[in-house]
PDB file of C-alpha atoms in Angstrom:
ATOM      1  CA  MET A   1    -104.107-120.317  72.999  1.00  0.00           C
ATOM      2  CA  THR A   2    -106.918-122.802  72.821  1.00  0.00           C
ATOM      3  CA  GLY A   3    -109.028-122.802  69.665  1.00  0.00           C
ATOM      4  CA  ALA A   4    -112.640-123.652  69.418  1.00  0.00           C
ATOM      5  CA  ASP A   5    -111.848-127.128  68.904  1.00  0.00           C
ATOM      6  CA  GLY A   6    -110.244-127.325  72.349  1.00  0.00           C
ATOM      7  CA  ASN A   7    -106.725-127.791  70.605  1.00  0.00           C
ATOM      8  CA  ARG A   8    -103.870-125.712  71.570  1.00  0.00           C
ATOM      9  CA  ARG A   9    -102.508-123.406  68.973  1.00  0.00           C
ATOM     10  CA  ILE A  10     -99.627-120.999  68.421  1.00  0.00           C
ATOM     11  CA  VAL A  11    -100.655-117.395  67.594  1.00  0.00           C
ATOM     12  CA  PHE A  12     -98.572-114.087  67.227  1.00  0.00           C
ATOM     13  CA  THR A  13    -100.015-110.513  67.668  1.00  0.00           C
ATOM     14  CA  THR A  14     -98.885-107.398  65.857  1.00  0.00           C
ATOM     15  CA  ASN A  15     -98.757-104.012  67.280  1.00  0.00           C
ATOM     16  CA  ASP A  16    -101.810-102.931  65.274  1.00  0.00           C
ATOM     17  CA  GLY A  17    -103.930-105.599  66.816  1.00  0.00           C
ATOM     18  CA  MET A  18    -103.804-108.321  64.088  1.00  0.00           C
ATOM     19  CA  THR A  19    -103.615-112.050  64.972  1.00  0.00           C
ATOM     20  CA  ILE A  20    -101.386-114.625  63.115  1.00  0.00           C
ATOM     21  CA  GLU A  21    -101.916-118.187  63.684  1.00  0.00           C
ATOM     22  CA  GLY A  22     -99.861-121.033  62.111  1.00  0.00           C
ATOM     23  CA  LYS A  23     -96.992-123.535  62.671  1.00  0.00           C
ATOM     24  CA  MET A  24     -93.540-122.869  64.103  1.00  0.00           C
ATOM     25  CA  LEU A  25     -90.754-123.911  61.505  1.00  0.00           C
ATOM     26  CA  THR A  26     -86.977-124.214  61.774  1.00  0.00           C
ATOM     27  CA  PRO A  27     -84.974-122.730  58.945  1.00  0.00           C
ATOM     28  CA  ASP A  28     -84.984-125.968  57.175  1.00  0.00           C
ATOM     29  CA  GLY A  29     -88.649-126.558  57.352  1.00  0.00           C
ATOM     30  CA  ARG A  30     -88.851-128.760  60.569  1.00  0.00           C
ATOM     31  CA  ASP A  31     -91.926-128.274  62.441  1.00  0.00           C
ATOM     32  CA  LEU A  32     -91.416-127.439  66.043  1.00  0.00           C
ATOM     33  CA  THR A  33     -95.160-126.872  66.885  1.00  0.00           C
ATOM     34  CA  ALA A  34     -96.050-130.351  68.572  1.00  0.00           C
ATOM     35  CA  ALA A  35     -92.854-130.326  70.464  1.00  0.00           C
ATOM     36  CA  LEU A  36     -93.598-126.913  71.816  1.00  0.00           C
ATOM     37  CA  LEU A  37     -97.228-127.442  72.566  1.00  0.00           C
ATOM     38  CA  GLY A  38     -97.029-130.975  73.966  1.00  0.00           C
ATOM     39  CA  PRO A  39     -99.238-132.357  76.685  1.00  0.00           C
ATOM     40  CA  GLY A  40     -99.112-130.316  79.859  1.00  0.00           C
ATOM     41  CA  ALA A  41     -97.495-127.327  78.165  1.00  0.00           C
ATOM     42  CA  SER A  42     -97.150-124.396  80.345  1.00  0.00           C
ATOM     43  CA  PRO A  43     -95.383-120.853  79.848  1.00  0.00           C
ATOM     44  CA  MET A  44     -93.485-121.161  83.202  1.00  0.00           C
ATOM     45  CA  ALA A  45     -93.954-122.837  86.718  1.00  0.00           C
ATOM     46  CA  ALA A  46     -95.374-120.650  89.557  1.00  0.00           C
ATOM     47  CA  PRO A  47     -92.551-119.486  91.774  1.00  0.00           C
ATOM     48  CA  ALA A  48     -91.316-121.406  94.842  1.00  0.00           C
ATOM     49  CA  SER A  49     -93.780-124.480  94.168  1.00  0.00           C
ATOM     50  CA  GLU A  50     -91.732-127.520  95.531  1.00  0.00           C
ATOM     51  CA  GLN A  51     -92.601-130.768  93.888  1.00  0.00           C
ATOM     52  CA  ASP A  52     -90.980-133.149  96.063  1.00  0.00           C
ATOM     53  CA  ALA A  53     -92.811-136.524  96.233  1.00  0.00           C
ATOM     54  CA  SER A  54     -92.196-140.188  96.368  1.00  0.00           C
ATOM     55  CA  VAL A  55     -92.650-142.575  93.483  1.00  0.00           C
ATOM     56  CA  GLY A  56     -96.263-143.943  93.615  1.00  0.00           C
ATOM     57  CA  SER A  57     -97.684-140.323  94.018  1.00  0.00           C
ATOM     58  CA  SER A  58     -98.283-137.632  91.537  1.00  0.00           C
ATOM     59  CA  GLN A  59     -94.724-137.498  91.037  1.00  0.00           C
ATOM     60  CA  ARG A  60     -94.530-140.886  89.446  1.00  0.00           C
ATOM     61  CA  LEU A  61     -92.780-140.413  86.106  1.00  0.00           C
ATOM     62  CA  ALA A  62     -94.141-141.390  82.684  1.00  0.00           C
ATOM     63  CA  PRO A  63     -92.462-143.701  80.059  1.00  0.00           C
ATOM     64  CA  GLU A  64     -89.879-141.667  78.159  1.00  0.00           C
ATOM     65  CA  PRO A  65     -88.051-142.993  75.096  1.00  0.00           C
ATOM     66  CA  VAL A  66     -85.729-140.059  74.484  1.00  0.00           C
ATOM     67  CA  THR A  67     -82.561-139.665  72.414  1.00  0.00           C
ATOM     68  CA  ALA A  68     -79.995-137.313  73.486  1.00  0.00           C
ATOM     69  CA  GLN A  69     -76.240-136.947  74.142  1.00  0.00           C
ATOM     70  CA  SER A  70     -74.666-139.435  76.268  1.00  0.00           C
ATOM     71  CA  GLN A  71     -72.788-137.739  79.007  1.00  0.00           C
ATOM     72  CA  SER A  72     -70.699-138.978  82.234  1.00  0.00           C
ATOM     73  CA  ALA A  73     -71.529-137.495  85.380  1.00  0.00           C
ATOM     74  CA  SER A  74     -67.971-135.947  85.795  1.00  0.00           C
ATOM     75  CA  SER A  75     -67.683-134.419  82.437  1.00  0.00           C
ATOM     76  CA  THR A  76     -68.846-131.144  80.907  1.00  0.00           C
ATOM     77  CA  PRO A  77     -69.650-130.776  77.205  1.00  0.00           C
ATOM     78  CA  GLU A  78     -67.031-128.869  75.333  1.00  0.00           C
ATOM     79  CA  PRO A  79     -68.833-125.988  73.652  1.00  0.00           C
ATOM     80  CA  GLN A  80     -67.714-126.891  70.168  1.00  0.00           C
ATOM     81  CA  THR A  81     -69.070-130.282  70.419  1.00  0.00           C
ATOM     82  CA  ILE A  82     -72.512-129.526  71.753  1.00  0.00           C
ATOM     83  CA  ALA A  83     -74.098-129.216  68.356  1.00  0.00           C
ATOM     84  CA  ALA A  84     -72.715-132.511  67.174  1.00  0.00           C
ATOM     85  CA  GLN A  85     -73.711-134.295  70.069  1.00  0.00           C
ATOM     86  CA  ALA A  86     -77.193-133.126  70.131  1.00  0.00           C
ATOM     87  CA  GLY A  87     -77.865-135.125  67.010  1.00  0.00           C
ATOM     88  CA  ASN A  88     -76.493-138.221  68.316  1.00  0.00           C
ATOM     89  CA  GLU A  89     -78.993-141.261  68.251  1.00  0.00           C
ATOM     90  CA  VAL A  90     -78.281-143.505  71.235  1.00  0.00           C
ATOM     91  CA  MET A  91     -80.359-146.405  72.885  1.00  0.00           C
ATOM     92  CA  VAL A  92     -83.011-144.921  75.103  1.00  0.00           C
ATOM     93  CA  PRO A  93     -83.195-145.643  78.928  1.00  0.00           C
ATOM     94  CA  ALA A  94     -85.706-147.750  80.464  1.00  0.00           C
ATOM     95  CA  LYS A  95     -88.901-145.968  81.988  1.00  0.00           C
ATOM     96  CA  ALA A  96     -87.831-143.641  84.665  1.00  0.00           C
ATOM     97  CA  THR A  97     -89.957-144.663  87.632  1.00  0.00           C
ATOM     98  CA  THR A  98     -88.004-143.055  90.477  1.00  0.00           C
ATOM     99  CA  LEU A  99     -86.553-139.484  90.865  1.00  0.00           C
ATOM    100  CA  ASP A 100     -83.078-141.140  91.323  1.00  0.00           C
ATOM    101  CA  GLU A 101     -83.706-142.487  87.675  1.00  0.00           C
ATOM    102  CA  LEU A 102     -84.669-138.965  86.326  1.00  0.00           C
ATOM    103  CA  LEU A 103     -81.490-137.401  87.880  1.00  0.00           C
ATOM    104  CA  ASP A 104     -79.355-140.157  86.011  1.00  0.00           C
ATOM    105  CA  GLN A 105     -81.393-139.385  82.851  1.00  0.00           C
ATOM    106  CA  ALA A 106     -80.715-135.512  83.156  1.00  0.00           C
ATOM    107  CA  THR A 107     -77.040-136.254  83.798  1.00  0.00           C
ATOM    108  CA  ARG A 108     -76.807-138.831  80.890  1.00  0.00           C
ATOM    109  CA  MET A 109     -79.421-138.446  78.348  1.00  0.00           C
ATOM    110  CA  SER A 110     -80.120-134.629  78.108  1.00  0.00           C
ATOM    111  CA  VAL A 111     -78.388-131.829  76.292  1.00  0.00           C
ATOM    112  CA  TRP A 112     -76.723-129.739  79.023  1.00  0.00           C
ATOM    113  CA  PHE A 113     -73.828-127.670  79.762  1.00  0.00           C
ATOM    114  CA  SER A 114     -72.212-126.385  82.874  1.00  0.00           C
ATOM    115  CA  ALA A 115     -72.750-122.680  83.506  1.00  0.00           C
ATOM    116  CA  GLY A 116     -69.207-122.199  84.925  1.00  0.00           C
ATOM    117  CA  ASN A 117     -65.944-123.929  86.083  1.00  0.00           C
ATOM    118  CA  PRO A 118     -66.994-125.845  89.035  1.00  0.00           C
ATOM    119  CA  LYS A 119     -64.766-126.936  91.812  1.00  0.00           C
ATOM    120  CA  PRO A 120     -64.191-130.838  92.191  1.00  0.00           C
ATOM    121  CA  ASN A 121     -66.952-132.376  93.999  1.00  0.00           C
ATOM    122  CA  ALA A 122     -69.124-129.130  93.883  1.00  0.00           C
ATOM    123  CA  PRO A 123     -72.955-129.618  94.411  1.00  0.00           C
ATOM    124  CA  VAL A 124     -74.799-130.254  91.363  1.00  0.00           C
ATOM    125  CA  VAL A 125     -78.132-129.056  90.124  1.00  0.00           C
ATOM    126  CA  TYR A 126     -79.839-129.519  86.898  1.00  0.00           C
ATOM    127  CA  MET A 127     -81.726-126.434  85.657  1.00  0.00           C
ATOM    128  CA  MET A 128     -84.406-126.800  82.936  1.00  0.00           C
ATOM    129  CA  ALA A 129     -84.648-123.182  81.538  1.00  0.00           C
ATOM    130  CA  ASP A 130     -86.079-121.056  78.888  1.00  0.00           C
ATOM    131  CA  PRO A 131     -84.087-117.879  78.000  1.00  0.00           C
ATOM    132  CA  THR A 132     -86.789-115.740  78.075  1.00  0.00           C
ATOM    133  CA  CYS A 133     -88.029-116.867  81.323  1.00  0.00           C
ATOM    134  CA  PRO A 134     -87.931-114.233  83.940  1.00  0.00           C
ATOM    135  CA  TYR A 135     -87.891-116.386  86.906  1.00  0.00           C
ATOM    136  CA  CYS A 136     -84.992-118.389  85.318  1.00  0.00           C
ATOM    137  CA  ALA A 137     -83.335-115.055  84.806  1.00  0.00           C
ATOM    138  CA  GLN A 138     -83.749-114.071  88.546  1.00  0.00           C
ATOM    139  CA  SER A 139     -82.607-117.583  89.778  1.00  0.00           C
ATOM    140  CA  VAL A 140     -79.340-117.466  87.566  1.00  0.00           C
ATOM    141  CA  ASP A 141     -78.759-113.858  88.825  1.00  0.00           C
ATOM    142  CA  LYS A 142     -78.982-115.233  92.469  1.00  0.00           C
ATOM    143  CA  LEU A 143     -76.645-118.027  91.972  1.00  0.00           C
ATOM    144  CA  ALA A 144     -74.071-115.901  90.058  1.00  0.00           C
ATOM    145  CA  SER A 145     -71.830-115.462  92.718  1.00  0.00           C
ATOM    146  CA  LYS A 146     -71.482-119.367  93.460  1.00  0.00           C
ATOM    147  CA  ILE A 147     -71.073-120.281  89.764  1.00  0.00           C
ATOM    148  CA  GLU A 148     -68.432-117.705  89.325  1.00  0.00           C
ATOM    149  CA  SER A 149     -66.541-119.164  92.391  1.00  0.00           C
ATOM    150  CA  GLY A 150     -67.124-122.572  91.376  1.00  0.00           C
ATOM    151  CA  ASP A 151     -68.834-123.266  94.477  1.00  0.00           C
ATOM    152  CA  ILE A 152     -71.910-124.960  92.717  1.00  0.00           C
ATOM    153  CA  ASP A 153     -72.153-126.734  89.331  1.00  0.00           C
ATOM    154  CA  LEU A 154     -75.234-125.349  87.472  1.00  0.00           C
ATOM    155  CA  ARG A 155     -76.122-127.717  84.690  1.00  0.00           C
ATOM    156  CA  VAL A 156     -78.306-126.040  82.135  1.00  0.00           C
ATOM    157  CA  ILE A 157     -80.848-128.151  80.257  1.00  0.00           C
ATOM    158  CA  LEU A 158     -82.253-125.546  77.774  1.00  0.00           C
ATOM    159  CA  ALA A 159     -86.103-126.112  77.061  1.00  0.00           C
ATOM    160  CA  PRO A 160     -87.750-123.230  74.969  1.00  0.00           C
ATOM    161  CA  ILE A 161     -91.279-123.362  75.792  1.00  0.00           C
ATOM    162  CA  ARG A 162     -92.476-119.892  75.897  1.00  0.00           C
ATOM    163  CA  ASN A 163     -92.255-118.465  72.333  1.00  0.00           C
ATOM    164  CA  GLN A 164     -90.441-118.609  69.066  1.00  0.00           C
ATOM    165  CA  ASP A 165     -87.847-116.214  70.108  1.00  0.00           C
ATOM    166  CA  ALA A 166     -86.834-118.479  72.961  1.00  0.00           C
ATOM    167  CA  VAL A 167     -86.143-121.383  70.376  1.00  0.00           C
ATOM    168  CA  PHE A 168     -83.704-119.054  68.460  1.00  0.00           C
ATOM    169  CA  GLN A 169     -82.104-117.771  71.604  1.00  0.00           C
ATOM    170  CA  ALA A 170     -81.546-121.126  73.094  1.00  0.00           C
ATOM    171  CA  ALA A 171     -80.074-122.399  69.808  1.00  0.00           C
ATOM    172  CA  SER A 172     -77.735-119.446  69.753  1.00  0.00           C
ATOM    173  CA  ILE A 173     -76.546-119.995  72.837  1.00  0.00           C
ATOM    174  CA  LEU A 174     -75.783-123.526  72.252  1.00  0.00           C
ATOM    175  CA  GLN A 175     -73.894-122.670  69.032  1.00  0.00           C
ATOM    176  CA  SER A 176     -71.951-119.862  70.661  1.00  0.00           C
ATOM    177  CA  GLN A 177     -68.271-120.348  71.183  1.00  0.00           C
ATOM    178  CA  ASP A 178     -68.888-119.760  74.987  1.00  0.00           C
ATOM    179  CA  PRO A 179     -72.342-121.031  75.773  1.00  0.00           C
ATOM    180  CA  ALA A 180     -71.753-121.103  79.437  1.00  0.00           C
ATOM    181  CA  GLY A 181     -70.707-117.173  79.737  1.00  0.00           C
ATOM    182  CA  ASP A 182     -73.252-116.077  77.266  1.00  0.00           C
ATOM    183  CA  PHE A 183     -75.969-117.858  78.960  1.00  0.00           C
ATOM    184  CA  VAL A 184     -75.332-116.247  82.129  1.00  0.00           C
ATOM    185  CA  THR A 185     -75.002-112.729  80.779  1.00  0.00           C
ATOM    186  CA  HIS A 186     -77.912-113.143  78.853  1.00  0.00           C
ATOM    187  CA  GLU A 187     -80.031-114.136  81.811  1.00  0.00           C
ATOM    188  CA  ARG A 188     -78.534-111.716  84.170  1.00  0.00           C
ATOM    189  CA  SER A 189     -79.114-108.790  81.472  1.00  0.00           C
ATOM    190  CA  GLN A 190     -82.838-109.451  81.886  1.00  0.00           C
ATOM    191  CA  VAL A 191     -82.768-108.355  85.486  1.00  0.00           C
ATOM    192  CA  GLY A 192     -80.442-105.381  84.766  1.00  0.00           C
ATOM    193  CA  THR A 193     -77.170-106.701  86.612  1.00  0.00           C
ATOM    194  CA  THR A 194     -75.093-106.850  83.482  1.00  0.00           C
ATOM    195  CA  SER A 195     -75.026-106.612  79.691  1.00  0.00           C
ATOM    196  CA  SER A 196     -75.680-109.808  77.585  1.00  0.00           C
ATOM    197  CA  THR A 197     -72.605-111.002  75.371  1.00  0.00           C
ATOM    198  CA  LEU A 198     -74.929-113.361  73.471  1.00  0.00           C
ATOM    199  CA  THR A 199     -74.665-112.814  69.569  1.00  0.00           C
ATOM    200  CA  MET A 200     -78.013-114.077  67.975  1.00  0.00           C
ATOM    201  CA  PHE A 201     -77.422-116.330  65.042  1.00  0.00           C
ATOM    202  CA  ASP A 202     -79.160-115.587  61.691  1.00  0.00           C
ATOM    203  CA  ARG A 203     -82.227-117.999  61.702  1.00  0.00           C
ATOM    204  CA  THR A 204     -80.954-119.409  58.556  1.00  0.00           C
ATOM    205  CA  ALA A 205     -77.588-120.459  60.237  1.00  0.00           C
ATOM    206  CA  ILE A 206     -79.063-122.316  63.097  1.00  0.00           C
ATOM    207  CA  ASN A 207     -77.922-126.109  63.173  1.00  0.00           C
ATOM    208  CA  PRO A 208     -80.834-128.513  62.724  1.00  0.00           C
ATOM    209  CA  ASP A 209     -79.077-130.991  64.937  1.00  0.00           C
ATOM    210  CA  VAL A 210     -79.243-128.204  67.655  1.00  0.00           C
ATOM    211  CA  VAL A 211     -82.808-127.820  67.215  1.00  0.00           C
ATOM    212  CA  ARG A 212     -83.485-131.348  67.370  1.00  0.00           C
ATOM    213  CA  GLY A 213     -81.542-131.484  70.671  1.00  0.00           C
ATOM    214  CA  LEU A 214     -83.738-128.660  72.094  1.00  0.00           C
ATOM    215  CA  GLN A 215     -86.912-130.592  70.948  1.00  0.00           C
ATOM    216  CA  ARG A 216     -85.812-133.748  72.893  1.00  0.00           C
ATOM    217  CA  ASN A 217     -85.022-131.575  75.861  1.00  0.00           C
ATOM    218  CA  VAL A 218     -88.828-130.208  75.632  1.00  0.00           C
ATOM    219  CA  ALA A 219     -90.091-133.733  75.000  1.00  0.00           C
ATOM    220  CA  TRP A 220     -88.223-135.380  77.667  1.00  0.00           C
ATOM    221  CA  GLY A 221     -89.487-132.866  80.304  1.00  0.00           C
ATOM    222  CA  ARG A 222     -93.129-132.730  79.145  1.00  0.00           C
ATOM    223  CA  LEU A 223     -93.280-136.668  79.250  1.00  0.00           C
ATOM    224  CA  ASN A 224     -91.716-136.772  82.674  1.00  0.00           C
ATOM    225  CA  GLY A 225     -94.380-134.413  84.010  1.00  0.00           C
ATOM    226  CA  VAL A 226     -92.494-131.113  83.880  1.00  0.00           C
ATOM    227  CA  LYS A 227     -95.163-128.303  83.571  1.00  0.00           C
ATOM    228  CA  GLY A 228     -92.880-125.226  83.199  1.00  0.00           C
ATOM    229  CA  VAL A 229     -89.624-123.576  83.894  1.00  0.00           C
ATOM    230  CA  PRO A 230     -87.465-123.324  86.004  1.00  0.00           C
ATOM    231  CA  PHE A 231     -87.359-126.884  86.965  1.00  0.00           C
ATOM    232  CA  TRP A 232     -84.597-128.208  89.351  1.00  0.00           C
ATOM    233  CA  ILE A 233     -83.309-131.678  89.473  1.00  0.00           C
ATOM    234  CA  TYR A 234     -80.637-132.448  92.071  1.00  0.00           C
ATOM    235  CA  GLN A 235     -79.256-134.764  94.782  1.00  0.00           C
ATOM    236  CA  GLY A 236     -80.531-133.896  98.065  1.00  0.00           C
ATOM    237  CA  PRO A 237     -79.418-135.678 101.605  1.00  0.00           C
ATOM    238  CA  ASP A 238     -81.970-138.452 101.203  1.00  0.00           C
ATOM    239  CA  GLY A 239     -81.921-138.954  97.251  1.00  0.00           C
ATOM    240  CA  ALA A 240     -83.031-137.161  94.220  1.00  0.00           C
ATOM    241  CA  LYS A 241     -85.267-134.177  94.442  1.00  0.00           C
ATOM    242  CA  VAL A 242     -86.941-132.091  92.260  1.00  0.00           C
ATOM    243  CA  ARG A 243     -88.464-128.519  92.536  1.00  0.00           C
ATOM    244  CA  ALA A 244     -90.294-126.058  90.289  1.00  0.00           C
ATOM    245  CA  GLY A 245     -90.393-122.257  90.244  1.00  0.00           C
ATOM    246  CA  LEU A 246     -88.054-119.532  91.438  1.00  0.00           C
ATOM    247  CA  LEU A 247     -84.970-120.601  93.170  1.00  0.00           C
ATOM    248  CA  ALA A 248     -85.428-120.876  97.103  1.00  0.00           C
ATOM    249  CA  ASP A 249     -82.730-120.375  99.530  1.00  0.00           C
ATOM    250  CA  ASP A 250     -83.588-123.560 101.378  1.00  0.00           C
ATOM    251  CA  MET A 251     -82.940-125.669  98.344  1.00  0.00           C
ATOM    252  CA  LEU A 252     -79.213-124.105  98.123  1.00  0.00           C
ATOM    253  CA  SER A 253     -78.628-125.565 101.516  1.00  0.00           C
ATOM    254  CA  GLU A 254     -79.433-129.359 100.514  1.00  0.00           C
ATOM    255  CA  ILE A 255     -77.949-129.691  97.099  1.00  0.00           C
ATOM    256  CA  GLU A 256     -75.232-132.129  97.284  1.00  0.00           C
ATOM    257  CA  PRO A 257     -72.527-133.639  94.764  1.00  0.00           C
ATOM    258  CA  LEU A 258     -73.686-136.235  92.460  1.00  0.00           C
ATOM    259  CA  PRO A 259     -73.490-140.005  93.489  1.00  0.00           C
ATOM    260  CA  LYS A 260     -71.306-142.173  91.430  1.00  0.00           C
ATOM    261  CA  GLN A 261     -73.129-143.406  88.467  1.00  0.00           C
ATOM    262  CA  PRO A 262     -73.672-147.070  87.621  1.00  0.00           C
ATOM    263  CA  ALA A 263     -71.382-148.612  85.306  1.00  0.00           C
ATOM    264  CA  SER A 264     -74.270-149.608  83.040  1.00  0.00           C
ATOM    265  CA  TYR A 265     -77.902-148.466  82.820  1.00  0.00           C
ATOM    266  CA  PRO A 266     -81.008-150.582  81.682  1.00  0.00           C
ATOM    267  CA  GLN A 267     -82.065-149.899  78.266  1.00  0.00           C
ATOM    268  CA  SER A 268     -85.162-150.458  76.276  1.00  0.00           C
ATOM    269  CA  GLU A 269     -85.546-152.004  72.854  1.00  0.00           C
ATOM    270  CA  GLU A 270     -86.418-148.572  71.226  1.00  0.00           C
ATOM    271  CA  SER A 271     -83.702-146.294  69.737  1.00  0.00           C
ATOM    272  CA  ALA A 272     -84.053-142.771  68.462  1.00  0.00           C
ATOM    273  CA  GLN A 273     -85.644-142.017  65.223  1.00  0.00           C
TER     274      GLN A 273
END
């Protein structure tokens, strides 16, 4: 909500009508409030709203000194290493001024996992998702058969922006022994297709490095103009493209495999704190 002073605040309401206002903290006392209520925060994107503009228009990307896992385009993080990779401090990329650079940052500088076992050279799409977002759930359910067959490589960038439960659900997915399987069943359970296999971790057992990885995903998205979820980044016939909202059929027909990544990437002088 927005307070009388114009600042955004996190509030919770109880069943008996009471309102509780305060900060959102991790089990070890780290403040999540600023990351989750950063500039341009929105609970979710409107369905089927396409954001496909050239650099120099409203789609120009903001400078983003991010820290996250370094990941090659052809590999998928192993479940047991995601938590460790989320806490790595690496040199940040130079300012992303094109959609092609944004796609490269998604590949190499965000904390992500593949939702299945894609076939070689399968089309790749990055999905920024909140585990409590109904549009994300509907989109994953629509993609389920392609994920299962390996005909698409859905790479999930968890960005819990809707509520506190989303943070702990996202962290539990990343700390799971099977992040991909638990994510897919969790999403599909929200539309009644199947039962969720996700086991929620006790909040005191959430790894702080995982929380920091989620914070970076959220901050990276916000500073690059992402207003809500689901948000899609992919290679189209004429270069990188982005869309926001519920998965559209025409988007599926234009997703292509990733181009080969450059051997090196421009770096800024800043590094992670």
